[in-house]
Amino acid sequence: YTTYKNVLYICPTHLNFANRPGSARNIAIKVSLLTSEDESTGQVKAIYGKSSGPKFLKESWTSITYHNRTPDFYEEIKVQLPVKMTPDHHLFFTVYHIKS
């Protein structure tokens, strides 16, 4: 038997908020795969979870970098893309400033 999978590896590496006014220093990134513009209903359970949790999740988060306006990230996010992609499928990156 042959099984085909479309797997995408996402490795966020660096953000630069040094020239942005304000206090964007505690940064986290959320990544999700959407099938529509509506984030609440369009998320797909296609992101591989950690070994201690469910196999697929709707979103994945990077770790929070504390007090760094130019954070580096080291996570690897693994996404199983649908076999039949449509023009509505897209990756959605949301950058959060976490207030302590």
Short mmCIF file of N, CA, C and O in Angstrom, two decimals:
data_model
loop_
_atom_site.label_atom_id
_atom_site.label_comp_id
_atom_site.label_asym_id
_atom_site.label_seq_id
_atom_site.Cartn_x
_atom_site.Cartn_y
_atom_site.Cartn_z
N TYR A 1 0.83 -1.18 0.00
CA TYR A 1 0.00 0.00 0.00
C TYR A 1 0.87 1.24 0.00
O TYR A 1 1.93 1.29 0.63
N THR A 2 0.40 2.25 -0.69
CA THR A 2 1.12 3.52 -0.74
C THR A 2 0.24 4.62 -0.17
O THR A 2 -0.93 4.71 -0.52
N THR A 3 0.80 5.40 0.70
CA THR A 3 0.07 6.52 1.29
C THR A 3 0.83 7.80 0.98
O THR A 3 2.04 7.88 1.21
N TYR A 4 0.10 8.78 0.48
CA TYR A 4 0.71 10.07 0.19
C TYR A 4 0.30 11.08 1.25
O TYR A 4 -0.85 11.14 1.65
N LYS A 5 1.27 11.85 1.70
CA LYS A 5 1.01 12.91 2.66
C LYS A 5 1.75 14.16 2.20
O LYS A 5 2.90 14.09 1.78
N ASN A 6 1.07 15.27 2.29
CA ASN A 6 1.70 16.57 2.04
C ASN A 6 2.02 17.17 3.40
O ASN A 6 1.12 17.61 4.12
N VAL A 7 3.29 17.17 3.77
CA VAL A 7 3.69 17.68 5.08
C VAL A 7 4.55 18.92 4.87
O VAL A 7 5.48 18.92 4.07
N LEU A 8 4.21 19.97 5.61
CA LEU A 8 4.94 21.23 5.54
C LEU A 8 5.56 21.49 6.91
O LEU A 8 4.89 21.40 7.93
N TYR A 9 6.84 21.79 6.92
CA TYR A 9 7.54 22.14 8.15
C TYR A 9 7.73 23.66 8.18
O TYR A 9 8.29 24.23 7.23
N ILE A 10 7.27 24.29 9.25
CA ILE A 10 7.39 25.74 9.41
C ILE A 10 8.35 25.98 10.56
O ILE A 10 8.17 25.46 11.66
N CYS A 11 9.36 26.78 10.29
CA CYS A 11 10.37 27.09 11.31
C CYS A 11 10.51 28.60 11.44
O CYS A 11 11.38 29.21 10.79
N PRO A 12 9.65 29.25 12.25
CA PRO A 12 9.83 30.69 12.45
C PRO A 12 11.21 30.92 13.07
O PRO A 12 11.61 30.21 13.99
N THR A 13 11.93 31.89 12.54
CA THR A 13 13.29 32.09 13.04
C THR A 13 13.49 33.43 13.74
O THR A 13 14.12 33.48 14.78
N HIS A 14 12.96 34.52 13.18
CA HIS A 14 13.34 35.82 13.70
C HIS A 14 12.26 36.86 13.42
O HIS A 14 11.65 36.85 12.35
N LEU A 15 12.02 37.75 14.38
CA LEU A 15 11.18 38.93 14.20
C LEU A 15 11.98 40.14 14.63
O LEU A 15 12.82 40.06 15.53
N ASN A 16 11.69 41.29 14.01
CA ASN A 16 12.40 42.50 14.38
C ASN A 16 11.39 43.61 14.65
O ASN A 16 10.78 44.14 13.72
N PHE A 17 11.21 43.96 15.91
CA PHE A 17 10.34 45.05 16.31
C PHE A 17 11.14 46.23 16.85
O PHE A 17 10.63 47.08 17.56
N ALA A 18 12.43 46.30 16.52
CA ALA A 18 13.31 47.33 17.07
C ALA A 18 12.87 48.73 16.65
O ALA A 18 12.99 49.67 17.42
N ASN A 19 12.34 48.89 15.44
CA ASN A 19 11.93 50.21 14.96
C ASN A 19 10.46 50.50 15.20
O ASN A 19 9.98 51.55 14.80
N ARG A 20 9.76 49.60 15.83
CA ARG A 20 8.33 49.79 16.11
C ARG A 20 8.17 50.53 17.43
O ARG A 20 8.75 50.14 18.43
N PRO A 21 7.36 51.59 17.44
CA PRO A 21 7.13 52.28 18.70
C PRO A 21 6.29 51.42 19.64
O PRO A 21 5.52 50.58 19.20
N GLY A 22 6.45 51.62 20.90
CA GLY A 22 5.69 50.86 21.89
C GLY A 22 6.53 49.79 22.54
O GLY A 22 7.75 49.73 22.37
N SER A 23 5.87 48.93 23.27
CA SER A 23 6.59 47.94 24.06
C SER A 23 6.28 46.52 23.57
O SER A 23 5.63 45.76 24.25
N ALA A 24 6.69 46.19 22.38
CA ALA A 24 6.51 44.83 21.85
C ALA A 24 7.73 44.01 22.25
O ALA A 24 8.66 43.84 21.49
N ARG A 25 7.72 43.51 23.49
CA ARG A 25 8.91 42.81 23.98
C ARG A 25 8.63 41.37 24.39
O ARG A 25 9.54 40.57 24.41
N ASN A 26 7.43 41.02 24.74
CA ASN A 26 7.09 39.64 25.12
C ASN A 26 6.28 39.06 23.96
O ASN A 26 5.07 39.22 23.91
N ILE A 27 6.95 38.41 23.04
CA ILE A 27 6.36 38.04 21.75
C ILE A 27 6.13 36.53 21.67
O ILE A 27 6.99 35.74 22.06
N ALA A 28 4.97 36.15 21.11
CA ALA A 28 4.66 34.76 20.78
C ALA A 28 3.97 34.76 19.42
O ALA A 28 3.30 35.73 19.05
N ILE A 29 4.14 33.68 18.67
CA ILE A 29 3.51 33.54 17.36
C ILE A 29 2.57 32.35 17.39
O ILE A 29 2.93 31.28 17.87
N LYS A 30 1.36 32.55 16.86
CA LYS A 30 0.40 31.45 16.69
C LYS A 30 0.29 31.15 15.20
O LYS A 30 0.17 32.06 14.38
N VAL A 31 0.36 29.87 14.85
CA VAL A 31 0.26 29.44 13.45
C VAL A 31 -0.95 28.51 13.32
O VAL A 31 -1.14 27.60 14.13
N SER A 32 -1.76 28.75 12.29
CA SER A 32 -2.90 27.86 12.03
C SER A 32 -3.12 27.76 10.52
O SER A 32 -2.70 28.62 9.76
N LEU A 33 -3.79 26.68 10.12
CA LEU A 33 -4.18 26.47 8.73
C LEU A 33 -5.67 26.75 8.64
O LEU A 33 -6.46 26.16 9.37
N LEU A 34 -6.05 27.66 7.74
CA LEU A 34 -7.45 28.05 7.60
C LEU A 34 -7.99 27.67 6.23
O LEU A 34 -7.24 27.61 5.25
N THR A 35 -9.31 27.47 6.19
CA THR A 35 -10.00 27.21 4.93
C THR A 35 -10.92 28.35 4.55
O THR A 35 -11.59 28.29 3.53
N SER A 36 -10.97 29.38 5.38
CA SER A 36 -11.77 30.57 5.09
C SER A 36 -11.17 31.75 5.82
O SER A 36 -10.24 31.60 6.61
N GLU A 37 -11.72 32.92 5.59
CA GLU A 37 -11.23 34.12 6.24
C GLU A 37 -11.65 34.19 7.71
O GLU A 37 -11.07 34.95 8.47
N ASP A 38 -12.63 33.41 8.10
CA ASP A 38 -13.13 33.42 9.48
C ASP A 38 -12.28 32.48 10.33
O ASP A 38 -12.38 31.26 10.20
N GLU A 39 -11.48 33.06 11.21
CA GLU A 39 -10.57 32.25 12.02
C GLU A 39 -11.31 31.33 12.99
O GLU A 39 -10.86 30.23 13.28
N SER A 40 -12.49 31.74 13.45
CA SER A 40 -13.20 30.92 14.43
C SER A 40 -13.81 29.66 13.82
O SER A 40 -13.95 28.65 14.50
N THR A 41 -14.17 29.68 12.55
CA THR A 41 -14.79 28.50 11.93
C THR A 41 -13.92 27.85 10.86
O THR A 41 -14.18 26.72 10.47
N GLY A 42 -12.88 28.54 10.40
CA GLY A 42 -12.10 28.02 9.29
C GLY A 42 -10.85 27.26 9.67
O GLY A 42 -10.13 26.79 8.80
N GLN A 43 -10.56 27.13 10.98
CA GLN A 43 -9.34 26.41 11.38
C GLN A 43 -9.48 24.92 11.12
O GLN A 43 -10.52 24.33 11.36
N VAL A 44 -8.39 24.33 10.63
CA VAL A 44 -8.35 22.90 10.32
C VAL A 44 -7.44 22.20 11.32
O VAL A 44 -6.37 22.71 11.66
N LYS A 45 -7.86 21.04 11.83
CA LYS A 45 -6.99 20.25 12.70
C LYS A 45 -5.96 19.54 11.83
O LYS A 45 -6.15 18.41 11.39
N ALA A 46 -4.87 20.25 11.54
CA ALA A 46 -3.86 19.73 10.63
C ALA A 46 -2.45 19.89 11.17
O ALA A 46 -1.50 19.50 10.51
N ILE A 47 -2.31 20.47 12.35
CA ILE A 47 -0.98 20.71 12.92
C ILE A 47 -0.68 19.59 13.91
O ILE A 47 -1.48 19.31 14.80
N TYR A 48 0.44 18.94 13.70
CA TYR A 48 0.82 17.83 14.57
C TYR A 48 1.03 18.34 15.99
O TYR A 48 1.71 19.34 16.21
N GLY A 49 0.47 17.62 16.96
CA GLY A 49 0.62 17.97 18.36
C GLY A 49 1.89 17.37 18.95
O GLY A 49 2.62 16.64 18.29
N LYS A 50 2.14 17.71 20.18
CA LYS A 50 3.29 17.15 20.91
C LYS A 50 3.00 15.69 21.25
O LYS A 50 1.86 15.24 21.21
N SER A 51 4.01 14.96 21.63
CA SER A 51 3.85 13.53 21.89
C SER A 51 2.92 13.24 23.06
O SER A 51 2.31 12.19 23.13
N SER A 52 2.78 14.19 23.99
CA SER A 52 1.94 13.95 25.17
C SER A 52 0.50 14.41 24.97
O SER A 52 -0.31 14.27 25.88
N GLY A 53 0.16 14.93 23.79
CA GLY A 53 -1.18 15.45 23.57
C GLY A 53 -1.86 14.79 22.38
O GLY A 53 -1.44 13.74 21.91
N PRO A 54 -2.92 15.44 21.87
CA PRO A 54 -3.61 14.90 20.70
C PRO A 54 -2.72 14.89 19.47
O PRO A 54 -1.77 15.67 19.38
N LYS A 55 -3.06 14.02 18.51
CA LYS A 55 -2.23 13.90 17.31
C LYS A 55 -2.28 15.17 16.46
O LYS A 55 -1.26 15.62 15.95
N PHE A 56 -3.48 15.75 16.29
CA PHE A 56 -3.63 16.95 15.47
C PHE A 56 -4.31 18.06 16.27
O PHE A 56 -5.22 17.81 17.06
N LEU A 57 -3.84 19.29 16.02
CA LEU A 57 -4.38 20.47 16.68
C LEU A 57 -4.81 21.49 15.63
O LEU A 57 -4.40 21.41 14.48
N LYS A 58 -5.59 22.48 16.05
CA LYS A 58 -6.00 23.56 15.15
C LYS A 58 -4.96 24.67 15.08
O LYS A 58 -4.99 25.46 14.14
N GLU A 59 -4.08 24.75 16.08
CA GLU A 59 -3.09 25.83 16.10
C GLU A 59 -1.86 25.39 16.88
O GLU A 59 -1.92 24.45 17.66
N SER A 60 -0.78 26.09 16.63
CA SER A 60 0.45 25.85 17.37
C SER A 60 1.04 27.19 17.77
O SER A 60 0.95 28.16 17.01
N TRP A 61 1.65 27.22 18.96
CA TRP A 61 2.24 28.45 19.49
C TRP A 61 3.74 28.28 19.65
O TRP A 61 4.22 27.21 20.03
N THR A 62 4.47 29.36 19.42
CA THR A 62 5.88 29.37 19.76
C THR A 62 6.00 29.71 21.24
O THR A 62 5.04 30.16 21.87
N SER A 63 7.17 29.53 21.78
CA SER A 63 7.40 29.94 23.16
C SER A 63 7.46 31.47 23.21
O SER A 63 7.68 32.14 22.20
N ILE A 64 7.26 32.02 24.39
CA ILE A 64 7.28 33.46 24.57
C ILE A 64 8.71 33.90 24.82
O ILE A 64 9.40 33.32 25.66
N THR A 65 9.16 34.90 24.09
CA THR A 65 10.48 35.47 24.36
C THR A 65 10.28 36.69 25.24
O THR A 65 9.52 37.59 24.92
N TYR A 66 10.95 36.72 26.35
CA TYR A 66 10.74 37.72 27.39
C TYR A 66 11.70 38.90 27.22
O TYR A 66 12.91 38.70 27.12
N HIS A 67 11.15 40.10 27.12
CA HIS A 67 11.90 41.36 27.04
C HIS A 67 12.94 41.36 25.92
O HIS A 67 14.10 41.68 26.12
N ASN A 68 12.50 40.99 24.72
CA ASN A 68 13.39 40.98 23.57
C ASN A 68 12.64 41.54 22.38
O ASN A 68 11.65 40.97 21.93
N ARG A 69 13.10 42.67 21.84
CA ARG A 69 12.43 43.30 20.70
C ARG A 69 12.84 42.69 19.36
O ARG A 69 12.26 43.01 18.33
N THR A 70 13.84 41.84 19.35
CA THR A 70 14.23 41.12 18.14
C THR A 70 14.39 39.63 18.49
O THR A 70 15.50 39.11 18.51
N PRO A 71 13.28 38.95 18.77
CA PRO A 71 13.38 37.57 19.25
C PRO A 71 13.78 36.57 18.16
O PRO A 71 13.48 36.76 17.00
N ASP A 72 14.45 35.53 18.60
CA ASP A 72 14.75 34.37 17.76
C ASP A 72 13.88 33.22 18.24
O ASP A 72 13.67 33.04 19.43
N PHE A 73 13.40 32.43 17.30
CA PHE A 73 12.55 31.30 17.62
C PHE A 73 13.22 30.02 17.14
O PHE A 73 13.93 30.02 16.13
N TYR A 74 12.96 28.93 17.84
CA TYR A 74 13.62 27.66 17.51
C TYR A 74 12.63 26.51 17.35
O TYR A 74 13.04 25.37 17.26
N GLU A 75 11.35 26.81 17.30
CA GLU A 75 10.35 25.75 17.16
C GLU A 75 10.25 25.27 15.72
O GLU A 75 10.57 25.99 14.78
N GLU A 76 9.78 24.04 15.59
CA GLU A 76 9.46 23.47 14.29
C GLU A 76 8.00 23.07 14.35
O GLU A 76 7.60 22.29 15.22
N ILE A 77 7.21 23.60 13.44
CA ILE A 77 5.77 23.31 13.40
C ILE A 77 5.53 22.44 12.17
O ILE A 77 5.89 22.82 11.05
N LYS A 78 4.92 21.30 12.40
CA LYS A 78 4.68 20.33 11.33
C LYS A 78 3.20 20.35 10.98
O LYS A 78 2.35 20.12 11.85
N VAL A 79 2.90 20.61 9.70
CA VAL A 79 1.51 20.73 9.24
C VAL A 79 1.25 19.68 8.17
O VAL A 79 2.02 19.55 7.22
N GLN A 80 0.16 18.93 8.34
CA GLN A 80 -0.25 17.99 7.30
C GLN A 80 -1.24 18.71 6.40
O GLN A 80 -2.37 18.98 6.78
N LEU A 81 -0.79 19.05 5.20
CA LEU A 81 -1.64 19.76 4.25
C LEU A 81 -2.64 18.80 3.62
O LEU A 81 -2.36 17.62 3.44
N PRO A 82 -3.82 19.30 3.28
CA PRO A 82 -4.81 18.43 2.62
C PRO A 82 -4.28 17.95 1.27
O PRO A 82 -3.51 18.65 0.61
N VAL A 83 -4.71 16.76 0.88
CA VAL A 83 -4.30 16.23 -0.42
C VAL A 83 -4.82 17.11 -1.54
O VAL A 83 -4.13 17.40 -2.50
N LYS A 84 -6.06 17.58 -1.39
CA LYS A 84 -6.65 18.48 -2.38
C LYS A 84 -6.72 19.87 -1.78
O LYS A 84 -7.59 20.17 -0.96
N MET A 85 -5.79 20.72 -2.18
CA MET A 85 -5.77 22.10 -1.71
C MET A 85 -6.70 22.93 -2.57
O MET A 85 -6.85 22.68 -3.77
N THR A 86 -7.32 23.92 -1.96
CA THR A 86 -8.17 24.87 -2.69
C THR A 86 -7.55 26.26 -2.54
O THR A 86 -6.68 26.47 -1.68
N PRO A 87 -7.98 27.22 -3.33
CA PRO A 87 -7.47 28.58 -3.17
C PRO A 87 -7.81 29.20 -1.81
O PRO A 87 -7.21 30.19 -1.42
N ASP A 88 -8.76 28.61 -1.09
CA ASP A 88 -9.14 29.14 0.22
C ASP A 88 -8.19 28.70 1.34
O ASP A 88 -8.19 29.30 2.41
N HIS A 89 -7.41 27.66 1.14
CA HIS A 89 -6.46 27.22 2.16
C HIS A 89 -5.32 28.23 2.28
O HIS A 89 -4.78 28.67 1.27
N HIS A 90 -5.01 28.57 3.51
CA HIS A 90 -3.88 29.48 3.74
C HIS A 90 -3.37 29.34 5.16
O HIS A 90 -4.11 28.94 6.06
N LEU A 91 -2.09 29.63 5.33
CA LEU A 91 -1.50 29.66 6.66
C LEU A 91 -1.75 31.03 7.26
O LEU A 91 -1.66 32.05 6.57
N PHE A 92 -2.05 31.04 8.55
CA PHE A 92 -2.35 32.29 9.24
C PHE A 92 -1.40 32.44 10.41
O PHE A 92 -1.40 31.60 11.32
N PHE A 93 -0.57 33.47 10.39
CA PHE A 93 0.39 33.75 11.45
C PHE A 93 -0.14 34.94 12.24
O PHE A 93 -0.42 35.99 11.67
N THR A 94 -0.25 34.78 13.54
CA THR A 94 -0.67 35.86 14.41
C THR A 94 0.44 36.12 15.42
O THR A 94 0.87 35.19 16.10
N VAL A 95 0.89 37.36 15.49
CA VAL A 95 1.94 37.74 16.42
C VAL A 95 1.29 38.41 17.63
O VAL A 95 0.51 39.35 17.47
N TYR A 96 1.59 37.90 18.81
CA TYR A 96 0.99 38.42 20.04
C TYR A 96 2.05 39.07 20.91
O TYR A 96 3.15 38.56 21.05
N HIS A 97 1.65 40.18 21.52
CA HIS A 97 2.43 40.79 22.59
C HIS A 97 1.78 40.33 23.88
O HIS A 97 0.63 40.69 24.16
N ILE A 98 2.47 39.52 24.65
CA ILE A 98 1.93 38.96 25.89
C ILE A 98 2.25 39.92 27.03
O ILE A 98 3.41 40.22 27.29
N LYS A 99 1.19 40.41 27.66
CA LYS A 99 1.39 41.31 28.80
C LYS A 99 1.55 40.49 30.06
O LYS A 99 0.82 39.54 30.30
N SER A 100 2.50 40.87 30.88
CA SER A 100 2.73 40.11 32.12
C SER A 100 1.99 40.72 33.28
O SER A 100 1.47 41.76 33.27
#
